PDB file of C-alpha atoms and ligand atoms in Angstrom:
ATOM      1  CA  MET A1211      17.072   2.235 -12.749  1.00  0.00           C
ATOM      2  CA  ALA A1212      13.400   1.343 -12.811  1.00  0.00           C
ATOM      3  CA  THR A1213       9.952   2.698 -12.141  1.00  0.00           C
ATOM      4  CA  ALA A1214       8.099   0.643  -9.523  1.00  0.00           C
ATOM      5  CA  VAL A1215       4.473   0.541  -8.449  1.00  0.00           C
ATOM      6  CA  TYR A1216       3.495  -0.126  -4.848  1.00  0.00           C
ATOM      7  CA  ALA A1217      -0.228  -0.877  -4.914  1.00  0.00           C
ATOM      8  CA  GLY A1218      -2.624  -1.548  -2.099  1.00  0.00           C
ATOM      9  CA  THR A1219      -5.943  -0.619  -0.614  1.00  0.00           C
ATOM     10  CA  PHE A1220      -4.352   1.654   2.018  1.00  0.00           C
ATOM     11  CA  ASP A1221      -7.548   1.893   4.070  1.00  0.00           C
ATOM     12  CA  PRO A1222      -5.872   3.653   5.804  1.00  0.00           C
ATOM     13  CA  VAL A1223      -2.152   4.030   5.112  1.00  0.00           C
ATOM     14  CA  THR A1224      -0.118   2.924   8.161  1.00  0.00           C
ATOM     15  CA  PHE A1225       3.472   3.359   9.340  1.00  0.00           C
ATOM     16  CA  GLY A1226       4.052  -0.150   7.941  1.00  0.00           C
ATOM     17  CA  HIS A1227       3.116   1.037   4.455  1.00  0.00           C
ATOM     18  CA  LEU A1228       5.127   4.253   4.867  1.00  0.00           C
ATOM     19  CA  ASP A1229       8.170   2.188   5.850  1.00  0.00           C
ATOM     20  CA  ILE A1230       7.885   0.181   2.609  1.00  0.00           C
ATOM     21  CA  ILE A1231       7.311   3.382   0.588  1.00  0.00           C
ATOM     22  CA  GLY A1232      10.340   5.127   2.102  1.00  0.00           C
ATOM     23  CA  ARG A1233      12.654   2.170   1.549  1.00  0.00           C
ATOM     24  CA  SER A1234      11.501   1.327  -1.950  1.00  0.00           C
ATOM     25  CA  ALA A1235      11.761   4.985  -2.999  1.00  0.00           C
ATOM     26  CA  GLN A1236      15.493   4.713  -2.198  1.00  0.00           C
ATOM     27  CA  VAL A1237      15.887   1.643  -4.399  1.00  0.00           C
ATOM     28  CA  PHE A1238      13.872   2.633  -7.460  1.00  0.00           C
ATOM     29  CA  GLU A1239      14.271   5.761  -9.535  1.00  0.00           C
ATOM     30  CA  ARG A1240      10.552   6.513  -9.460  1.00  0.00           C
ATOM     31  CA  LEU A1241       7.939   5.013  -7.158  1.00  0.00           C
ATOM     32  CA  ILE A1242       4.237   5.190  -7.903  1.00  0.00           C
ATOM     33  CA  VAL A1243       2.018   4.443  -4.926  1.00  0.00           C
ATOM     34  CA  ALA A1244      -1.277   3.294  -6.364  1.00  0.00           C
ATOM     35  CA  THR A1245      -4.627   2.552  -4.852  1.00  0.00           C
ATOM     36  CA  THR A1246      -7.804   1.157  -6.302  1.00  0.00           C
ATOM     37  CA  HIS A1247     -11.516   0.619  -5.648  1.00  0.00           C
ATOM     38  CA  SER A1248     -11.362  -2.715  -3.712  1.00  0.00           C
ATOM     39  CA  HIS A1249     -15.135  -3.253  -3.603  1.00  0.00           C
ATOM     40  CA  SER A1250     -14.678  -6.570  -1.784  1.00  0.00           C
ATOM     41  CA  LYS A1251     -13.044  -4.789   1.161  1.00  0.00           C
ATOM     42  CA  ASN A1252     -15.805  -2.186   1.516  1.00  0.00           C
ATOM     43  CA  PRO A1253     -13.316   0.527   2.503  1.00  0.00           C
ATOM     44  CA  LEU A1254     -13.864   3.055   5.272  1.00  0.00           C
ATOM     45  CA  PHE A1255     -12.333   5.791   3.088  1.00  0.00           C
ATOM     46  CA  SER A1256     -13.314   6.514  -0.507  1.00  0.00           C
ATOM     47  CA  LEU A1257     -10.751   6.167  -3.253  1.00  0.00           C
ATOM     48  CA  GLU A1258     -10.321   9.963  -3.394  1.00  0.00           C
ATOM     49  CA  GLU A1259      -9.857  10.126   0.383  1.00  0.00           C
ATOM     50  CA  ARG A1260      -7.266   7.334   0.341  1.00  0.00           C
ATOM     51  CA  VAL A1261      -5.356   9.096  -2.433  1.00  0.00           C
ATOM     52  CA  ASP A1262      -5.485  12.357  -0.478  1.00  0.00           C
ATOM     53  CA  LEU A1263      -4.280  10.727   2.767  1.00  0.00           C
ATOM     54  CA  LEU A1264      -1.483   8.979   0.873  1.00  0.00           C
ATOM     55  CA  ARG A1265      -0.409  12.184  -0.905  1.00  0.00           C
ATOM     56  CA  ARG A1266      -0.269  14.127   2.331  1.00  0.00           C
ATOM     57  CA  SER A1267       1.531  11.254   4.098  1.00  0.00           C
ATOM     58  CA  VAL A1268       4.316  10.931   1.507  1.00  0.00           C
ATOM     59  CA  ALA A1269       4.807  14.693   1.022  1.00  0.00           C
ATOM     60  CA  GLY A1270       8.382  15.531   1.942  1.00  0.00           C
ATOM     61  CA  MET A1271       9.649  11.960   1.856  1.00  0.00           C
ATOM     62  CA  PRO A1272      12.919  11.672  -0.082  1.00  0.00           C
ATOM     63  CA  GLY A1273      12.824  10.209  -3.582  1.00  0.00           C
ATOM     64  CA  GLU A1274      10.532  10.559  -6.567  1.00  0.00           C
ATOM     65  CA  ILE A1275       7.160   9.406  -5.247  1.00  0.00           C
ATOM     66  CA  GLU A1276       3.799   9.865  -6.957  1.00  0.00           C
ATOM     67  CA  VAL A1277       0.387   8.796  -5.700  1.00  0.00           C
ATOM     68  CA  ARG A1278      -2.181   7.636  -8.244  1.00  0.00           C
ATOM     69  CA  SER A1279      -5.456   5.724  -8.359  1.00  0.00           C
ATOM     70  CA  PHE A1280      -6.262   3.075 -10.925  1.00  0.00           C
ATOM     71  CA  SER A1281      -9.029   0.742 -11.971  1.00  0.00           C
ATOM     72  CA  GLY A1282      -8.754  -2.616 -13.648  1.00  0.00           C
ATOM     73  CA  LEU A1283      -5.720  -4.841 -13.510  1.00  0.00           C
ATOM     74  CA  LEU A1284      -2.610  -3.720 -11.655  1.00  0.00           C
ATOM     75  CA  VAL A1285      -0.335  -4.990 -14.424  1.00  0.00           C
ATOM     76  CA  ASP A1286      -2.230  -2.914 -17.010  1.00  0.00           C
ATOM     77  CA  PHE A1287      -1.774   0.157 -14.830  1.00  0.00           C
ATOM     78  CA  ALA A1288       1.922  -0.686 -14.405  1.00  0.00           C
ATOM     79  CA  ARG A1289       2.299  -0.833 -18.188  1.00  0.00           C
ATOM     80  CA  THR A1290       0.617   2.550 -18.650  1.00  0.00           C
ATOM     81  CA  VAL A1291       3.151   4.167 -16.307  1.00  0.00           C
ATOM     82  CA  ASP A1292       6.115   2.237 -17.763  1.00  0.00           C
ATOM     83  CA  ALA A1293       6.782   0.407 -14.526  1.00  0.00           C
ATOM     84  CA  SER A1294       8.824  -2.773 -14.621  1.00  0.00           C
ATOM     85  CA  VAL A1295       8.513  -3.699 -10.942  1.00  0.00           C
ATOM     86  CA  LEU A1296       5.627  -4.280  -8.518  1.00  0.00           C
ATOM     87  CA  VAL A1297       6.608  -3.699  -4.900  1.00  0.00           C
ATOM     88  CA  ARG A1298       4.961  -5.689  -2.114  1.00  0.00           C
ATOM     89  CA  GLY A1299       5.629  -5.748   1.617  1.00  0.00           C
ATOM     90  CA  LEU A1300       6.018  -9.074   3.415  1.00  0.00           C
ATOM     91  CA  ARG A1301       5.228  -9.155   7.099  1.00  0.00           C
ATOM     92  CA  ALA A1302       5.003 -12.689   8.456  1.00  0.00           C
ATOM     93  CA  ALA A1303       4.862 -16.170   6.977  1.00  0.00           C
ATOM     94  CA  GLY A1304       1.074 -15.789   6.799  1.00  0.00           C
ATOM     95  CA  ASP A1305       1.438 -13.221   4.005  1.00  0.00           C
ATOM     96  CA  PHE A1306       3.463 -15.553   1.856  1.00  0.00           C
ATOM     97  CA  ASP A1307       0.812 -17.796   0.265  1.00  0.00           C
ATOM     98  CA  TYR A1308      -1.365 -14.860  -0.769  1.00  0.00           C
ATOM     99  CA  GLU A1309       1.574 -12.816  -2.004  1.00  0.00           C
ATOM    100  CA  PHE A1310       3.073 -15.753  -3.872  1.00  0.00           C
ATOM    101  CA  GLN A1311      -0.242 -16.467  -5.607  1.00  0.00           C
ATOM    102  CA  MET A1312      -0.652 -12.823  -6.582  1.00  0.00           C
ATOM    103  CA  ALA A1313       2.955 -12.554  -7.831  1.00  0.00           C
ATOM    104  CA  MET A1314       2.571 -15.715  -9.939  1.00  0.00           C
ATOM    105  CA  MET A1315      -0.714 -14.506 -11.402  1.00  0.00           C
ATOM    106  CA  ASN A1316       0.762 -11.100 -12.209  1.00  0.00           C
ATOM    107  CA  ARG A1317       3.721 -12.828 -13.839  1.00  0.00           C
ATOM    108  CA  ALA A1318       1.348 -14.947 -15.957  1.00  0.00           C
ATOM    109  CA  LEU A1319      -0.485 -11.774 -17.012  1.00  0.00           C
ATOM    110  CA  ALA A1320       2.645  -9.691 -17.599  1.00  0.00           C
ATOM    111  CA  PRO A1321       5.877 -11.710 -17.766  1.00  0.00           C
ATOM    112  CA  GLU A1322       7.965  -8.578 -18.317  1.00  0.00           C
ATOM    113  CA  ILE A1323       7.005  -7.136 -14.912  1.00  0.00           C
ATOM    114  CA  GLU A1324       8.809  -8.384 -11.794  1.00  0.00           C
ATOM    115  CA  THR A1325       7.431  -8.488  -8.257  1.00  0.00           C
ATOM    116  CA  SER A1326       9.905  -7.325  -5.632  1.00  0.00           C
ATOM    117  CA  PHE A1327       9.272  -8.064  -1.937  1.00  0.00           C
ATOM    118  CA  PHE A1328      10.418  -5.824   0.874  1.00  0.00           C
ATOM    119  CA  VAL A1329      10.564  -7.459   4.283  1.00  0.00           C
ATOM    120  CA  THR A1330       8.716  -5.300   6.754  1.00  0.00           C
ATOM    121  CA  ASN A1331      10.325  -3.470   9.609  1.00  0.00           C
ATOM    122  CA  PRO A1332       9.730  -5.805  12.618  1.00  0.00           C
ATOM    123  CA  ARG A1333       8.073  -2.902  14.455  1.00  0.00           C
ATOM    124  CA  TYR A1334       5.170  -3.118  12.011  1.00  0.00           C
ATOM    125  CA  MET A1335       4.985  -6.867  11.538  1.00  0.00           C
ATOM    126  CA  PHE A1336       1.608  -7.135  13.213  1.00  0.00           C
ATOM    127  CA  VAL A1337       0.052  -3.932  11.808  1.00  0.00           C
ATOM    128  CA  SER A1338      -2.782  -4.129   9.294  1.00  0.00           C
ATOM    129  CA  SER A1339      -5.310  -1.564   8.147  1.00  0.00           C
ATOM    130  CA  SER A1340      -8.265  -3.624   9.378  1.00  0.00           C
ATOM    131  CA  LEU A1341      -6.762  -3.924  12.885  1.00  0.00           C
ATOM    132  CA  ILE A1342      -6.210  -0.158  12.901  1.00  0.00           C
ATOM    133  CA  ARG A1343      -9.874   0.392  12.030  1.00  0.00           C
ATOM    134  CA  GLU A1344     -10.907  -2.056  14.753  1.00  0.00           C
ATOM    135  CA  ILE A1345      -8.748  -0.356  17.402  1.00  0.00           C
ATOM    136  CA  ALA A1346     -10.096   3.045  16.332  1.00  0.00           C
ATOM    137  CA  ALA A1347     -13.713   1.841  16.526  1.00  0.00           C
ATOM    138  CA  ALA A1348     -13.068   0.690  20.106  1.00  0.00           C
ATOM    139  CA  GLY A1349     -11.487   4.050  21.022  1.00  0.00           C
ATOM    140  CA  GLY A1350      -7.986   2.580  21.387  1.00  0.00           C
ATOM    141  CA  PRO A1351      -4.656   4.390  20.862  1.00  0.00           C
ATOM    142  CA  LEU A1352      -3.461   4.767  17.257  1.00  0.00           C
ATOM    143  CA  ASP A1353      -0.356   6.914  17.520  1.00  0.00           C
ATOM    144  CA  GLU A1354       2.078   4.019  17.308  1.00  0.00           C
ATOM    145  CA  PHE A1355       0.628   2.821  13.997  1.00  0.00           C
ATOM    146  CA  VAL A1356      -0.523   5.806  11.914  1.00  0.00           C
ATOM    147  CA  THR A1357       0.355   9.470  11.423  1.00  0.00           C
ATOM    148  CA  PRO A1358      -1.622  12.146  13.316  1.00  0.00           C
ATOM    149  CA  LEU A1359      -3.237  13.071   9.977  1.00  0.00           C
ATOM    150  CA  VAL A1360      -4.571   9.546   9.484  1.00  0.00           C
ATOM    151  CA  ARG A1361      -5.516   9.197  13.155  1.00  0.00           C
ATOM    152  CA  ASP A1362      -7.646  12.347  12.977  1.00  0.00           C
ATOM    153  CA  ALA A1363      -9.252  11.244   9.707  1.00  0.00           C
ATOM    154  CA  ILE A1364     -10.273   7.865  11.174  1.00  0.00           C
ATOM    155  CA  ILE A1365     -11.588   9.409  14.387  1.00  0.00           C
ATOM    156  CA  SER A1366     -13.660  11.960  12.503  1.00  0.00           C
ATOM    157  CA  ARG A1367     -14.962   9.296  10.096  1.00  0.00           C
ATOM    158  CA  LEU A1368     -16.015   6.992  12.910  1.00  0.00           C
ATOM    159  CA  GLY A1369     -17.603   9.934  14.689  1.00  0.00           C
TER     160      GLY A1369
HETATM  161  N1  COA B 209       2.644  -2.819   6.862  1.00  0.00           N
HETATM  162  C1  COA B 209       1.428  -2.796   7.389  1.00  0.00           C
HETATM  163  N2  COA B 209       0.372  -3.398   6.828  1.00  0.00           N
HETATM  164  C2  COA B 209       0.555  -4.017   5.665  1.00  0.00           C
HETATM  165  C3  COA B 209       1.805  -4.060   5.057  1.00  0.00           C
HETATM  166  C4  COA B 209       2.881  -3.422   5.710  1.00  0.00           C
HETATM  167  N3  COA B 209       4.111  -3.439   5.209  1.00  0.00           N
HETATM  168  N4  COA B 209       1.680  -4.760   3.922  1.00  0.00           N
HETATM  169  C5  COA B 209       0.411  -5.139   3.826  1.00  0.00           C
HETATM  170  N5  COA B 209      -0.269  -4.696   4.892  1.00  0.00           N
HETATM  171  C6  COA B 209      -1.672  -4.967   5.185  1.00  0.00           C
HETATM  172  C7  COA B 209      -2.626  -3.983   4.655  1.00  0.00           C
HETATM  173  O1  COA B 209      -2.846  -2.963   5.593  1.00  0.00           O
HETATM  174  C8  COA B 209      -3.849  -4.825   4.419  1.00  0.00           C
HETATM  175  O2  COA B 209      -4.533  -4.999   5.629  1.00  0.00           O
HETATM  176  P1  COA B 209      -6.097  -5.334   5.651  1.00  0.00           P
HETATM  177  O3  COA B 209      -6.289  -6.580   4.847  1.00  0.00           O
HETATM  178  O4  COA B 209      -6.341  -5.465   7.099  1.00  0.00           O
HETATM  179  O5  COA B 209      -6.786  -4.159   5.030  1.00  0.00           O
HETATM  180  C9  COA B 209      -3.263  -6.173   4.009  1.00  0.00           C
HETATM  181  O6  COA B 209      -1.992  -6.203   4.555  1.00  0.00           O
HETATM  182  C10 COA B 209      -3.095  -6.400   2.544  1.00  0.00           C
HETATM  183  O7  COA B 209      -3.416  -5.258   1.868  1.00  0.00           O
HETATM  184  P2  COA B 209      -2.686  -4.529   0.698  1.00  0.00           P
HETATM  185  O8  COA B 209      -1.203  -4.623   0.749  1.00  0.00           O
HETATM  186  O9  COA B 209      -3.288  -3.180   0.634  1.00  0.00           O
HETATM  187  O10 COA B 209      -3.096  -5.386  -0.476  1.00  0.00           O
HETATM  188  P3  COA B 209      -4.523  -5.632  -0.911  1.00  0.00           P
HETATM  189  O11 COA B 209      -4.622  -7.108  -0.886  1.00  0.00           O
HETATM  190  O12 COA B 209      -5.547  -4.874  -0.191  1.00  0.00           O
HETATM  191  O13 COA B 209      -4.454  -4.998  -2.339  1.00  0.00           O
HETATM  192  C11 COA B 209      -4.012  -5.027  -4.675  1.00  0.00           C
HETATM  193  C12 COA B 209      -3.939  -5.715  -3.335  1.00  0.00           C
HETATM  194  C13 COA B 209      -4.763  -3.724  -4.709  1.00  0.00           C
HETATM  195  C14 COA B 209      -2.591  -4.758  -5.022  1.00  0.00           C
HETATM  196  C15 COA B 209      -4.653  -6.097  -5.554  1.00  0.00           C
HETATM  197  O14 COA B 209      -5.945  -6.368  -5.099  1.00  0.00           O
HETATM  198  C16 COA B 209      -4.712  -5.682  -6.998  1.00  0.00           C
HETATM  199  O15 COA B 209      -3.719  -5.796  -7.686  1.00  0.00           O
HETATM  200  N6  COA B 209      -5.892  -5.228  -7.458  1.00  0.00           N
HETATM  201  C17 COA B 209      -6.099  -4.821  -8.854  1.00  0.00           C
HETATM  202  C18 COA B 209      -6.813  -5.917  -9.647  1.00  0.00           C
HETATM  203  C19 COA B 209      -5.836  -6.974 -10.088  1.00  0.00           C
HETATM  204  O16 COA B 209      -4.880  -6.724 -10.810  1.00  0.00           O
HETATM  205  N7  COA B 209      -6.100  -8.209  -9.668  1.00  0.00           N
HETATM  206  C20 COA B 209      -5.287  -9.342 -10.000  1.00  0.00           C
HETATM  207  C21 COA B 209      -4.216  -9.515  -8.974  1.00  0.00           C
HETATM  208  S1  COA B 209      -3.281 -10.981  -9.299  1.00  0.00           S
END
């Protein structure tokens, strides 16, 4: 039984992410959902806001789930929380090259930590946080992709 870390930018957390969280929390003894600064992505929500939205989104989900933020390398964070697995979600073939590169690099940095891929629920295959932000900015419907909590946070942020 292992501790796993599911890391991402989660700007914002979507039903696709929550699907991966729910399923991986059934497989691993303890799941740590972790988010980080991601300066290159220039997030809509601050790190503290993303942690808060994640915490409120996973509250009540079955399994031992914690939400944390980290800075620096993901594998260093994983070591500090005694995690032996990094969880990633795979949507379509397009994700594979990026995910494969990241998994190989993480393995080079920390050979004792495995990457485990969860194939996405087909309902969320086309969902991404940037598309959600784009739909929200154009006033489009969000209810199929994010929780009401996240929907309201995006709408109020975009004014
Ligand atoms: N359902 C819906 N959307 C999903 C998804 C799923 N199952 N899985 C991924 N996505 C989307 C995300 O919404 C995101 O969309 P966006 O690009 O439009 O914002 C995109 O796919 C990928 O994002 P995410 O899974 O959050 O990964 P990331 O690339 O933003 O974050 C980190 C990757 C944070 C894990 C990585 O940058 C990291 O490890 N950083 C720490 C520094 C480090 O260790 N670097 C070396 C890495 S080898």
